[in-house]
Amino acid sequence: MKINHVIKTLIFSDLYLNMGLGLFGPIFAIFITQQITDGSIEVVGFAAGITQLFKVVLQIPIAKYLDKNHGEYDDFYSMILGGVLISLSPFLYLMASEISHLYMIQALYGVGLAFLVPPWYAIFSRHLDKLHENIEWSFESVAIGIATASSAAIGGVLANKFGFQVVFVIAGILSFLSIFNQIKIFKDLKEKVKRGTVKPVEDKLS
């Protein structure tokens, strides 16, 4: 089977993003306790909570705003903005030394997720190939699984041999690569989408 350009591009973009973020996921708690002044397991928990707090508070209002336009260009810009904010986070960790620094970065990360997640799902859903919805969502799930499993192992090895800095730089590069890849779908987007419809559109196969 052939997968249309939008779906294929978004899957690979998610692969790059999850590989980048997955590199430091398993070692993030160690980074906080070793590199952040007064860092502790408690701080690790609050850091994770701050990210999710900003995400859940902002995500629905952003999604409602994006739905008002009924087109895909605003979705695209929101997705790119969210990706940029998320991709900046690994580089900002390089400069973090205080708990306040960490919490601000985690808040930025959460804001990025709020801008990225709704439009990503919206665009992906609209461009699914008819009668291939299950397999294409499965490809997306498999891509995330591969990215998470491989990057977790690689991230641990890199951190052990070269330190946290190298891991964060590589993570940031992979995350930005995801954004650059997403830009390729701009020509496939629709200016208007009918209210109440989420259905496949005719995309060029590649």
mmCIF file of C-alpha atoms in Angstrom:
data_model
loop_
_atom_site.group_PDB
_atom_site.id
_atom_site.type_symbol
_atom_site.label_atom_id
_atom_site.label_comp_id
_atom_site.label_asym_id
_atom_site.label_seq_id
_atom_site.Cartn_x
_atom_site.Cartn_y
_atom_site.Cartn_z
ATOM 1 C CA MET A 1 0.000 0.000 0.000
ATOM 2 C CA LYS A 2 1.016 3.602 -0.556
ATOM 3 C CA ILE A 3 0.731 6.199 2.181
ATOM 4 C CA ASN A 4 -0.041 9.776 1.224
ATOM 5 C CA HIS A 5 2.543 12.496 1.644
ATOM 6 C CA VAL A 6 1.013 14.197 4.690
ATOM 7 C CA ILE A 7 0.628 11.019 6.734
ATOM 8 C CA LYS A 8 4.087 9.767 5.850
ATOM 9 C CA THR A 9 5.682 13.106 6.687
ATOM 10 C CA LEU A 10 3.896 13.454 10.027
ATOM 11 C CA ILE A 11 4.852 9.917 11.039
ATOM 12 C CA PHE A 12 8.526 10.517 10.307
ATOM 13 C CA SER A 13 8.361 13.888 12.056
ATOM 14 C CA ASP A 14 6.932 12.230 15.155
ATOM 15 C CA LEU A 15 9.656 9.603 14.917
ATOM 16 C CA TYR A 16 12.372 12.273 14.992
ATOM 17 C CA LEU A 17 10.695 14.198 17.807
ATOM 18 C CA ASN A 18 10.202 11.159 20.019
ATOM 19 C CA MET A 19 13.738 9.979 19.346
ATOM 20 C CA GLY A 20 15.038 13.360 20.436
ATOM 21 C CA LEU A 21 12.932 13.641 23.566
ATOM 22 C CA GLY A 22 13.407 9.973 24.361
ATOM 23 C CA LEU A 23 17.172 10.378 24.551
ATOM 24 C CA PHE A 24 17.020 12.147 27.904
ATOM 25 C CA GLY A 25 13.726 10.777 29.222
ATOM 26 C CA PRO A 26 15.199 7.866 31.226
ATOM 27 C CA ILE A 27 18.096 9.944 32.611
ATOM 28 C CA PHE A 28 16.224 13.168 33.297
ATOM 29 C CA ALA A 29 15.733 12.418 36.987
ATOM 30 C CA ILE A 30 19.463 11.763 37.357
ATOM 31 C CA PHE A 31 20.233 15.045 35.603
ATOM 32 C CA ILE A 32 18.010 16.947 38.029
ATOM 33 C CA THR A 33 19.436 15.358 41.165
ATOM 34 C CA GLN A 34 23.053 15.713 40.025
ATOM 35 C CA GLN A 35 23.153 18.933 38.010
ATOM 36 C CA ILE A 36 20.452 21.153 39.546
ATOM 37 C CA THR A 37 21.222 22.888 42.847
ATOM 38 C CA ASP A 38 19.115 21.290 45.600
ATOM 39 C CA GLY A 39 17.643 18.941 43.006
ATOM 40 C CA SER A 40 15.755 16.001 44.502
ATOM 41 C CA ILE A 41 13.202 13.346 43.649
ATOM 42 C CA GLU A 42 10.559 15.781 44.860
ATOM 43 C CA VAL A 43 11.789 18.357 42.337
ATOM 44 C CA VAL A 44 11.615 15.710 39.609
ATOM 45 C CA GLY A 45 7.951 15.153 40.405
ATOM 46 C CA PHE A 46 7.115 18.856 40.446
ATOM 47 C CA ALA A 47 8.965 19.363 37.148
ATOM 48 C CA ALA A 48 6.874 16.691 35.455
ATOM 49 C CA GLY A 49 3.715 18.085 37.017
ATOM 50 C CA ILE A 50 4.407 21.625 35.799
ATOM 51 C CA THR A 51 4.734 20.423 32.214
ATOM 52 C CA GLN A 52 1.410 18.623 32.316
ATOM 53 C CA LEU A 53 -0.290 21.484 34.164
ATOM 54 C CA PHE A 54 0.563 24.006 31.444
ATOM 55 C CA LYS A 55 -0.371 21.497 28.758
ATOM 56 C CA VAL A 56 -3.816 20.623 30.113
ATOM 57 C CA VAL A 57 -4.737 24.217 31.003
ATOM 58 C CA LEU A 58 -3.864 25.605 27.562
ATOM 59 C CA GLN A 59 -4.583 22.708 25.212
ATOM 60 C CA ILE A 60 -8.389 22.910 25.033
ATOM 61 C CA PRO A 61 -8.558 26.728 24.626
ATOM 62 C CA ILE A 62 -5.972 26.500 21.847
ATOM 63 C CA ALA A 63 -7.885 23.659 20.189
ATOM 64 C CA LYS A 64 -11.150 25.628 20.348
ATOM 65 C CA TYR A 65 -9.492 28.648 18.763
ATOM 66 C CA LEU A 66 -8.006 26.543 15.965
ATOM 67 C CA ASP A 67 -11.383 24.949 15.237
ATOM 68 C CA LYS A 68 -13.004 28.355 14.708
ATOM 69 C CA ASN A 69 -11.100 28.936 11.471
ATOM 70 C CA HIS A 70 -12.015 25.555 9.938
ATOM 71 C CA GLY A 71 -8.845 25.557 7.864
ATOM 72 C CA GLU A 72 -5.466 23.911 8.176
ATOM 73 C CA TYR A 73 -3.070 26.827 7.894
ATOM 74 C CA ASP A 74 -3.635 27.974 11.466
ATOM 75 C CA ASP A 75 -3.244 24.349 12.562
ATOM 76 C CA PHE A 76 0.065 24.223 10.734
ATOM 77 C CA TYR A 77 1.426 27.405 12.327
ATOM 78 C CA SER A 78 0.352 26.255 15.778
ATOM 79 C CA MET A 79 2.041 22.893 15.229
ATOM 80 C CA ILE A 80 5.284 24.544 14.124
ATOM 81 C CA LEU A 81 5.243 26.997 17.039
ATOM 82 C CA GLY A 82 4.702 24.168 19.490
ATOM 83 C CA GLY A 83 7.513 22.186 17.918
ATOM 84 C CA VAL A 84 9.906 25.122 18.222
ATOM 85 C CA LEU A 85 9.105 25.632 21.914
ATOM 86 C CA ILE A 86 9.567 21.931 22.617
ATOM 87 C CA SER A 87 12.811 21.773 20.632
ATOM 88 C CA LEU A 88 14.283 24.712 22.544
ATOM 89 C CA SER A 89 13.877 22.874 25.849
ATOM 90 C CA PRO A 90 16.851 20.475 25.490
ATOM 91 C CA PHE A 91 19.172 23.394 24.678
ATOM 92 C CA LEU A 92 17.855 25.390 27.636
ATOM 93 C CA TYR A 93 18.642 22.484 29.967
ATOM 94 C CA LEU A 94 22.306 23.106 29.141
ATOM 95 C CA MET A 95 22.078 26.441 30.963
ATOM 96 C CA ALA A 96 19.884 25.309 33.852
ATOM 97 C CA SER A 97 21.483 25.214 37.285
ATOM 98 C CA GLU A 98 18.688 26.280 39.642
ATOM 99 C CA ILE A 99 15.295 24.784 40.381
ATOM 100 C CA SER A 100 13.606 27.952 39.119
ATOM 101 C CA HIS A 101 15.380 27.529 35.767
ATOM 102 C CA LEU A 102 14.131 23.969 35.521
ATOM 103 C CA TYR A 103 10.538 24.874 36.329
ATOM 104 C CA MET A 104 10.494 27.655 33.713
ATOM 105 C CA ILE A 105 11.807 25.285 31.058
ATOM 106 C CA GLN A 106 9.213 22.685 32.005
ATOM 107 C CA ALA A 107 6.487 25.319 31.716
ATOM 108 C CA LEU A 108 7.756 26.260 28.248
ATOM 109 C CA TYR A 109 7.770 22.578 27.317
ATOM 110 C CA GLY A 110 4.157 22.249 28.444
ATOM 111 C CA VAL A 111 3.113 25.305 26.421
ATOM 112 C CA GLY A 112 4.823 23.773 23.397
ATOM 113 C CA LEU A 113 2.881 20.546 23.818
ATOM 114 C CA ALA A 114 -0.372 22.499 24.080
ATOM 115 C CA PHE A 115 0.287 24.199 20.746
ATOM 116 C CA LEU A 116 1.598 21.045 19.031
ATOM 117 C CA VAL A 117 -0.703 18.194 20.016
ATOM 118 C CA PRO A 118 -4.209 19.375 18.921
ATOM 119 C CA PRO A 119 -3.267 20.505 15.385
ATOM 120 C CA TRP A 120 -1.034 17.481 14.826
ATOM 121 C CA TYR A 121 -3.932 15.113 15.550
ATOM 122 C CA ALA A 122 -6.337 17.264 13.525
ATOM 123 C CA ILE A 123 -4.178 17.318 10.395
ATOM 124 C CA PHE A 124 -3.322 13.636 10.712
ATOM 125 C CA SER A 125 -6.999 12.681 11.101
ATOM 126 C CA ARG A 126 -8.134 14.697 8.083
ATOM 127 C CA HIS A 127 -5.518 13.216 5.778
ATOM 128 C CA LEU A 128 -5.893 9.538 6.642
ATOM 129 C CA ASP A 129 -6.296 7.395 3.527
ATOM 130 C CA LYS A 130 -9.795 5.970 3.227
ATOM 131 C CA LEU A 131 -10.045 2.335 4.405
ATOM 132 C CA HIS A 132 -6.471 2.488 5.730
ATOM 133 C CA GLU A 133 -7.170 4.325 8.980
ATOM 134 C CA ASN A 134 -6.213 1.399 11.227
ATOM 135 C CA ILE A 135 -2.932 0.635 9.527
ATOM 136 C CA GLU A 136 -1.869 4.281 9.319
ATOM 137 C CA TRP A 137 -2.575 4.921 12.985
ATOM 138 C CA SER A 138 -0.690 1.687 13.679
ATOM 139 C CA PHE A 139 2.310 2.942 11.696
ATOM 140 C CA GLU A 140 2.265 6.052 13.877
ATOM 141 C CA SER A 141 2.134 3.949 17.049
ATOM 142 C CA VAL A 142 4.945 1.683 15.837
ATOM 143 C CA ALA A 143 7.092 4.701 14.961
ATOM 144 C CA ILE A 144 6.680 6.073 18.486
ATOM 145 C CA GLY A 145 7.520 2.671 19.961
ATOM 146 C CA ILE A 146 10.663 2.305 17.873
ATOM 147 C CA ALA A 147 11.760 5.858 18.661
ATOM 148 C CA THR A 148 11.159 5.528 22.390
ATOM 149 C CA ALA A 149 12.826 2.136 22.776
ATOM 150 C CA SER A 150 15.917 2.917 20.718
ATOM 151 C CA SER A 151 16.486 6.433 22.032
ATOM 152 C CA ALA A 152 16.114 5.379 25.673
ATOM 153 C CA ALA A 153 18.933 2.866 25.320
ATOM 154 C CA ILE A 154 21.117 5.177 23.234
ATOM 155 C CA GLY A 155 20.544 8.119 25.573
ATOM 156 C CA GLY A 156 21.739 6.149 28.566
ATOM 157 C CA VAL A 157 24.915 5.092 26.774
ATOM 158 C CA LEU A 158 25.654 8.615 25.532
ATOM 159 C CA ALA A 159 25.085 10.172 28.958
ATOM 160 C CA ASN A 160 27.341 7.618 30.608
ATOM 161 C CA LYS A 161 30.184 8.120 28.119
ATOM 162 C CA PHE A 162 29.922 11.792 27.155
ATOM 163 C CA GLY A 163 27.718 13.480 29.737
ATOM 164 C CA PHE A 164 24.317 15.142 29.754
ATOM 165 C CA GLN A 165 25.376 18.017 27.499
ATOM 166 C CA VAL A 166 25.913 15.791 24.470
ATOM 167 C CA VAL A 167 22.554 14.110 25.018
ATOM 168 C CA PHE A 168 20.698 17.424 25.183
ATOM 169 C CA VAL A 169 22.383 18.789 22.056
ATOM 170 C CA ILE A 170 21.540 15.694 20.015
ATOM 171 C CA ALA A 171 17.994 15.711 21.395
ATOM 172 C CA GLY A 172 17.538 19.325 20.357
ATOM 173 C CA ILE A 173 18.883 18.697 16.868
ATOM 174 C CA LEU A 174 16.544 15.743 16.321
ATOM 175 C CA SER A 175 13.603 17.771 17.598
ATOM 176 C CA PHE A 176 14.324 20.630 15.200
ATOM 177 C CA LEU A 177 14.713 18.098 12.394
ATOM 178 C CA SER A 178 11.131 17.085 13.126
ATOM 179 C CA ILE A 179 9.992 20.683 12.571
ATOM 180 C CA PHE A 180 11.874 21.070 9.300
ATOM 181 C CA ASN A 181 10.285 17.839 8.105
ATOM 182 C CA GLN A 182 6.781 19.078 8.986
ATOM 183 C CA ILE A 183 7.235 22.159 6.806
ATOM 184 C CA LYS A 184 7.079 19.883 3.757
ATOM 185 C CA ILE A 185 3.339 19.319 4.199
ATOM 186 C CA PHE A 186 2.416 23.004 3.794
ATOM 187 C CA LYS A 187 1.590 22.614 0.093
ATOM 188 C CA ASP A 188 -0.840 19.779 0.908
ATOM 189 C CA LEU A 189 -2.929 21.724 3.416
ATOM 190 C CA LYS A 190 -6.478 22.933 2.856
ATOM 191 C CA GLU A 191 -7.490 26.565 3.301
ATOM 192 C CA LYS A 192 -10.947 25.580 4.524
ATOM 193 C CA VAL A 193 -12.391 22.439 6.075
ATOM 194 C CA LYS A 194 -16.177 22.036 6.323
ATOM 195 C CA ARG A 195 -17.580 22.237 9.837
ATOM 196 C CA GLY A 196 -18.244 18.869 11.417
ATOM 197 C CA THR A 197 -16.277 16.882 8.870
ATOM 198 C CA VAL A 198 -13.145 14.903 9.487
ATOM 199 C CA LYS A 199 -12.707 12.801 6.424
ATOM 200 C CA PRO A 200 -9.964 11.752 4.011
ATOM 201 C CA VAL A 201 -8.916 14.185 1.317
ATOM 202 C CA GLU A 202 -7.286 13.560 -2.007
ATOM 203 C CA ASP A 203 -3.546 13.750 -1.450
ATOM 204 C CA LYS A 204 -0.715 13.042 -3.798
ATOM 205 C CA LEU A 205 0.732 9.603 -3.224
ATOM 206 C CA SER A 206 4.469 9.424 -2.783
#
